[in-house]
PDB file of C-alpha atoms in Angstrom:
ATOM      1  CA  UNK A1329     -56.680  30.610 -70.496  1.00 54.00           C
ATOM      2  CA  UNK A1330     -54.354  27.792 -71.731  1.00 52.00           C
ATOM      3  CA  UNK A1331     -54.452  29.478 -75.070  1.00 61.00           C
ATOM      4  CA  UNK A1332     -52.876  32.587 -73.751  1.00 65.00           C
ATOM      5  CA  UNK A1333     -50.359  30.899 -71.710  1.00 64.00           C
ATOM      6  CA  UNK A1334     -48.707  28.723 -74.100  1.00 71.00           C
ATOM      7  CA  UNK A1335     -47.167  31.658 -76.324  1.00 74.00           C
ATOM      8  CA  UNK A1336     -45.531  33.027 -73.138  1.00 78.00           C
ATOM      9  CA  UNK A1337     -44.198  29.926 -72.146  1.00 76.00           C
ATOM     10  CA  UNK A1338     -42.653  29.470 -75.669  1.00 79.00           C
ATOM     11  CA  UNK A1339     -41.242  32.817 -75.927  1.00 83.00           C
ATOM     12  CA  UNK A1340     -39.667  32.423 -72.325  1.00 84.00           C
ATOM     13  CA  UNK A1341     -38.232  28.940 -73.750  1.00 84.00           C
ATOM     14  CA  UNK A1342     -36.993  30.821 -76.583  1.00 86.00           C
ATOM     15  CA  UNK A1343     -35.062  33.554 -74.446  1.00 88.00           C
ATOM     16  CA  UNK A1344     -33.811  30.620 -72.166  1.00 88.00           C
ATOM     17  CA  UNK A1345     -32.348  28.905 -75.139  1.00 90.00           C
ATOM     18  CA  UNK A1346     -30.732  32.056 -76.368  1.00 89.00           C
ATOM     19  CA  UNK A1347     -29.296  32.942 -73.084  1.00 89.00           C
ATOM     20  CA  UNK A1348     -27.743  29.413 -73.187  1.00 90.00           C
ATOM     21  CA  UNK A1349     -26.310  29.716 -76.586  1.00 92.00           C
ATOM     22  CA  UNK A1350     -25.007  33.058 -76.027  1.00 93.00           C
ATOM     23  CA  UNK A1351     -23.202  31.856 -72.592  1.00 92.00           C
ATOM     24  CA  UNK A1352     -21.632  28.682 -74.494  1.00 93.00           C
ATOM     25  CA  UNK A1353     -20.241  31.114 -77.243  1.00 93.00           C
ATOM     26  CA  UNK A1354     -18.664  33.716 -74.526  1.00 93.00           C
ATOM     27  CA  UNK A1355     -17.399  30.676 -72.427  1.00 91.00           C
ATOM     28  CA  UNK A1356     -15.826  28.795 -75.260  1.00 88.00           C
ATOM     29  CA  UNK A1357     -14.215  32.109 -76.742  1.00 86.00           C
ATOM     30  CA  UNK A1358     -12.665  32.914 -73.429  1.00 84.00           C
ATOM     31  CA  UNK A1359     -11.247  29.107 -73.356  1.00 83.00           C
ATOM     32  CA  UNK A1360      -9.829  29.577 -77.010  1.00 78.00           C
ATOM     33  CA  UNK A1361      -8.160  33.030 -75.947  1.00 76.00           C
ATOM     34  CA  UNK A1362      -6.491  31.423 -72.902  1.00 75.00           C
ATOM     35  CA  UNK A1363      -5.443  28.396 -74.798  1.00 71.00           C
ATOM     36  CA  UNK A1364      -4.394  30.124 -78.149  1.00 69.00           C
ATOM     37  CA  UNK A1365      -3.957  33.803 -77.103  1.00 64.00           C
ATOM     38  CA  UNK A1366      -0.629  33.544 -75.636  1.00 58.00           C
ATOM     39  CA  UNK A1367       1.047  32.345 -78.645  1.00 57.00           C
ATOM     40  CA  UNK A1368      -0.910  34.418 -81.023  1.00 58.00           C
ATOM     41  CA  UNK A1369      -0.222  37.630 -79.075  1.00 60.00           C
ATOM     42  CA  UNK A1370       3.435  37.159 -78.390  1.00 65.00           C
ATOM     43  CA  UNK A1371       6.100  38.755 -80.216  1.00 79.00           C
ATOM     44  CA  UNK A1372       8.109  36.831 -82.947  1.00 86.00           C
ATOM     45  CA  UNK A1373      11.331  37.383 -81.137  1.00 90.00           C
ATOM     46  CA  UNK A1374      11.420  37.547 -77.117  1.00 91.00           C
ATOM     47  CA  UNK A1375      13.692  36.326 -74.548  1.00 92.00           C
ATOM     48  CA  UNK A1376      13.285  36.101 -70.730  1.00 94.00           C
ATOM     49  CA  UNK A1377      16.590  36.483 -68.538  1.00 94.00           C
ATOM     50  CA  UNK A1378      16.812  35.340 -64.800  1.00 94.00           C
ATOM     51  CA  UNK A1379      20.387  35.749 -63.523  1.00 94.00           C
ATOM     52  CA  UNK A1380      20.415  34.532 -60.010  1.00 92.00           C
ATOM     53  CA  UNK A1381      23.103  34.717 -57.334  1.00 89.00           C
ATOM     54  CA  UNK A1382      23.070  33.040 -53.918  1.00 85.00           C
ATOM     55  CA  UNK A1383      25.824  34.087 -51.621  1.00 79.00           C
ATOM     56  CA  UNK A1384      26.109  31.624 -48.624  1.00 76.00           C
ATOM     57  CA  UNK A1385      28.656  31.652 -45.833  1.00 72.00           C
ATOM     58  CA  UNK A1386      31.149  29.378 -47.254  1.00 75.00           C
ATOM     59  CA  UNK A1387      30.443  29.741 -50.995  1.00 76.00           C
ATOM     60  CA  UNK A1388      28.185  31.311 -53.416  1.00 78.00           C
ATOM     61  CA  UNK A1389      26.294  29.632 -56.472  1.00 85.00           C
ATOM     62  CA  UNK A1390      25.035  31.651 -59.529  1.00 88.00           C
ATOM     63  CA  UNK A1391      22.887  30.495 -62.548  1.00 92.00           C
ATOM     64  CA  UNK A1392      21.237  32.276 -65.542  1.00 93.00           C
ATOM     65  CA  UNK A1393      17.943  31.072 -67.027  1.00 95.00           C
ATOM     66  CA  UNK A1394      17.159  31.921 -70.522  1.00 95.00           C
ATOM     67  CA  UNK A1395      13.772  31.259 -71.875  1.00 95.00           C
ATOM     68  CA  UNK A1396      12.737  31.974 -75.636  1.00 94.00           C
ATOM     69  CA  UNK A1397       9.106  33.113 -74.961  1.00 90.00           C
ATOM     70  CA  UNK A1398       8.843  34.278 -78.660  1.00 89.00           C
ATOM     71  CA  UNK A1399       7.090  32.363 -81.711  1.00 88.00           C
ATOM     72  CA  UNK A1400      10.354  32.164 -83.613  1.00 92.00           C
ATOM     73  CA  UNK A1401      13.761  30.656 -82.649  1.00 94.00           C
ATOM     74  CA  UNK A1402      16.690  32.623 -81.548  1.00 94.00           C
ATOM     75  CA  UNK A1403      20.081  31.966 -83.251  1.00 94.00           C
ATOM     76  CA  UNK A1404      23.726  32.901 -82.256  1.00 95.00           C
ATOM     77  CA  UNK A1405      22.829  33.979 -78.642  1.00 95.00           C
ATOM     78  CA  UNK A1406      25.927  35.521 -77.205  1.00 95.00           C
ATOM     79  CA  UNK A1407      25.852  35.495 -73.137  1.00 94.00           C
ATOM     80  CA  UNK A1408      28.443  37.883 -71.532  1.00 93.00           C
ATOM     81  CA  UNK A1409      28.609  37.328 -67.854  1.00 89.00           C
ATOM     82  CA  UNK A1410      31.029  40.383 -67.196  1.00 81.00           C
ATOM     83  CA  UNK A1411      34.420  41.265 -68.500  1.00 76.00           C
ATOM     84  CA  UNK A1412      35.756  38.874 -71.019  1.00 83.00           C
ATOM     85  CA  UNK A1413      33.786  35.836 -70.195  1.00 87.00           C
ATOM     86  CA  UNK A1414      31.255  34.934 -72.833  1.00 89.00           C
ATOM     87  CA  UNK A1415      29.294  31.765 -73.840  1.00 92.00           C
ATOM     88  CA  UNK A1416      27.462  31.182 -76.989  1.00 93.00           C
ATOM     89  CA  UNK A1417      24.355  29.222 -78.034  1.00 93.00           C
ATOM     90  CA  UNK A1418      23.740  28.517 -81.515  1.00 95.00           C
ATOM     91  CA  UNK A1419      20.134  28.141 -81.271  1.00 94.00           C
ATOM     92  CA  UNK A1420      17.304  28.390 -78.681  1.00 94.00           C
ATOM     93  CA  UNK A1421      13.760  27.254 -79.875  1.00 94.00           C
ATOM     94  CA  UNK A1422      10.446  28.913 -79.076  1.00 92.00           C
ATOM     95  CA  UNK A1423       9.565  27.480 -75.590  1.00 91.00           C
ATOM     96  CA  UNK A1424      12.737  26.235 -74.670  1.00 94.00           C
ATOM     97  CA  UNK A1425      14.642  27.253 -71.421  1.00 96.00           C
ATOM     98  CA  UNK A1426      18.171  26.958 -70.840  1.00 94.00           C
ATOM     99  CA  UNK A1427      19.937  26.778 -67.249  1.00 94.00           C
ATOM    100  CA  UNK A1428      23.637  28.279 -67.632  1.00 93.00           C
ATOM    101  CA  UNK A1429      26.200  28.602 -65.052  1.00 90.00           C
ATOM    102  CA  UNK A1430      28.613  31.379 -65.242  1.00 90.00           C
ATOM    103  CA  UNK A1431      32.254  30.435 -64.937  1.00 88.00           C
ATOM    104  CA  UNK A1432      34.303  30.888 -61.652  1.00 84.00           C
ATOM    105  CA  UNK A1433      35.993  34.394 -60.805  1.00 83.00           C
ATOM    106  CA  UNK A1434      33.555  36.357 -62.713  1.00 85.00           C
ATOM    107  CA  UNK A1435      31.868  39.424 -60.964  1.00 85.00           C
ATOM    108  CA  UNK A1436      28.240  38.489 -60.685  1.00 85.00           C
ATOM    109  CA  UNK A1437      26.803  41.939 -61.133  1.00 88.00           C
ATOM    110  CA  UNK A1438      25.131  41.689 -64.487  1.00 91.00           C
ATOM    111  CA  UNK A1439      24.528  39.576 -67.365  1.00 93.00           C
ATOM    112  CA  UNK A1440      24.364  40.814 -71.107  1.00 93.00           C
ATOM    113  CA  UNK A1441      22.481  38.538 -73.608  1.00 95.00           C
ATOM    114  CA  UNK A1442      22.744  39.361 -77.664  1.00 94.00           C
ATOM    115  CA  UNK A1443      21.032  37.549 -80.659  1.00 94.00           C
ATOM    116  CA  UNK A1444      21.347  37.711 -84.512  1.00 94.00           C
ATOM    117  CA  UNK A1445      17.722  38.788 -84.523  1.00 91.00           C
ATOM    118  CA  UNK A1446      18.752  42.132 -82.992  1.00 91.00           C
ATOM    119  CA  UNK A1447      17.995  41.561 -79.454  1.00 91.00           C
ATOM    120  CA  UNK A1448      20.364  43.258 -76.687  1.00 94.00           C
ATOM    121  CA  UNK A1449      19.234  42.528 -73.197  1.00 94.00           C
ATOM    122  CA  UNK A1450      21.137  43.343 -69.813  1.00 94.00           C
ATOM    123  CA  UNK A1451      20.001  42.334 -66.348  1.00 94.00           C
ATOM    124  CA  UNK A1452      21.380  42.363 -62.862  1.00 93.00           C
ATOM    125  CA  UNK A1453      21.586  39.508 -60.692  1.00 91.00           C
ATOM    126  CA  UNK A1454      18.953  39.027 -58.246  1.00 90.00           C
ATOM    127  CA  UNK A1455      19.168  37.433 -55.095  1.00 87.00           C
ATOM    128  CA  UNK A1456      16.850  35.178 -53.254  1.00 81.00           C
ATOM    129  CA  UNK A1457      15.099  36.079 -50.140  1.00 79.00           C
ATOM    130  CA  UNK A1458      16.620  34.758 -46.717  1.00 73.00           C
ATOM    131  CA  UNK A1459      14.355  33.325 -44.376  1.00 71.00           C
ATOM    132  CA  UNK A1460      15.224  32.499 -40.689  1.00 72.00           C
ATOM    133  CA  UNK A1461      16.138  28.614 -40.543  1.00 66.00           C
ATOM    134  CA  UNK A1462      16.816  28.179 -44.028  1.00 60.00           C
ATOM    135  CA  UNK A1463      20.535  27.355 -45.430  1.00 59.00           C
ATOM    136  CA  UNK A1464      22.531  30.551 -45.821  1.00 54.00           C
ATOM    137  CA  UNK A1465      20.515  32.856 -43.664  1.00 52.00           C
TER     138      UNK A1465
END
């Protein structure tokens, strides 16, 4: 009887080992995709713009955040805050984030950003949600 059980035990152990190896391969592949996948699948040139205006009772503040989410640097970046008000940035490296302040007396309607690489993006200013008890609400 022992001779008939031994091959079955070996076969089950082989299957168990095979299942563990496949699970390790799947998990390690998932980790590699999460760690390196974002940079592999991202575009060469990509820019995220986040214009924000926060209007208080006595004053208002505004900022524009630029983030290079591409794999390559962006050059000769021109930010148009509206009207004749522009600002230039020579280089934004991949992964770099810039926080800019629009000049005073500029209509805070939209921001247009252009680059030498052919990106031309326009985005409207967003306003944060006002919650009761917070400053400016």
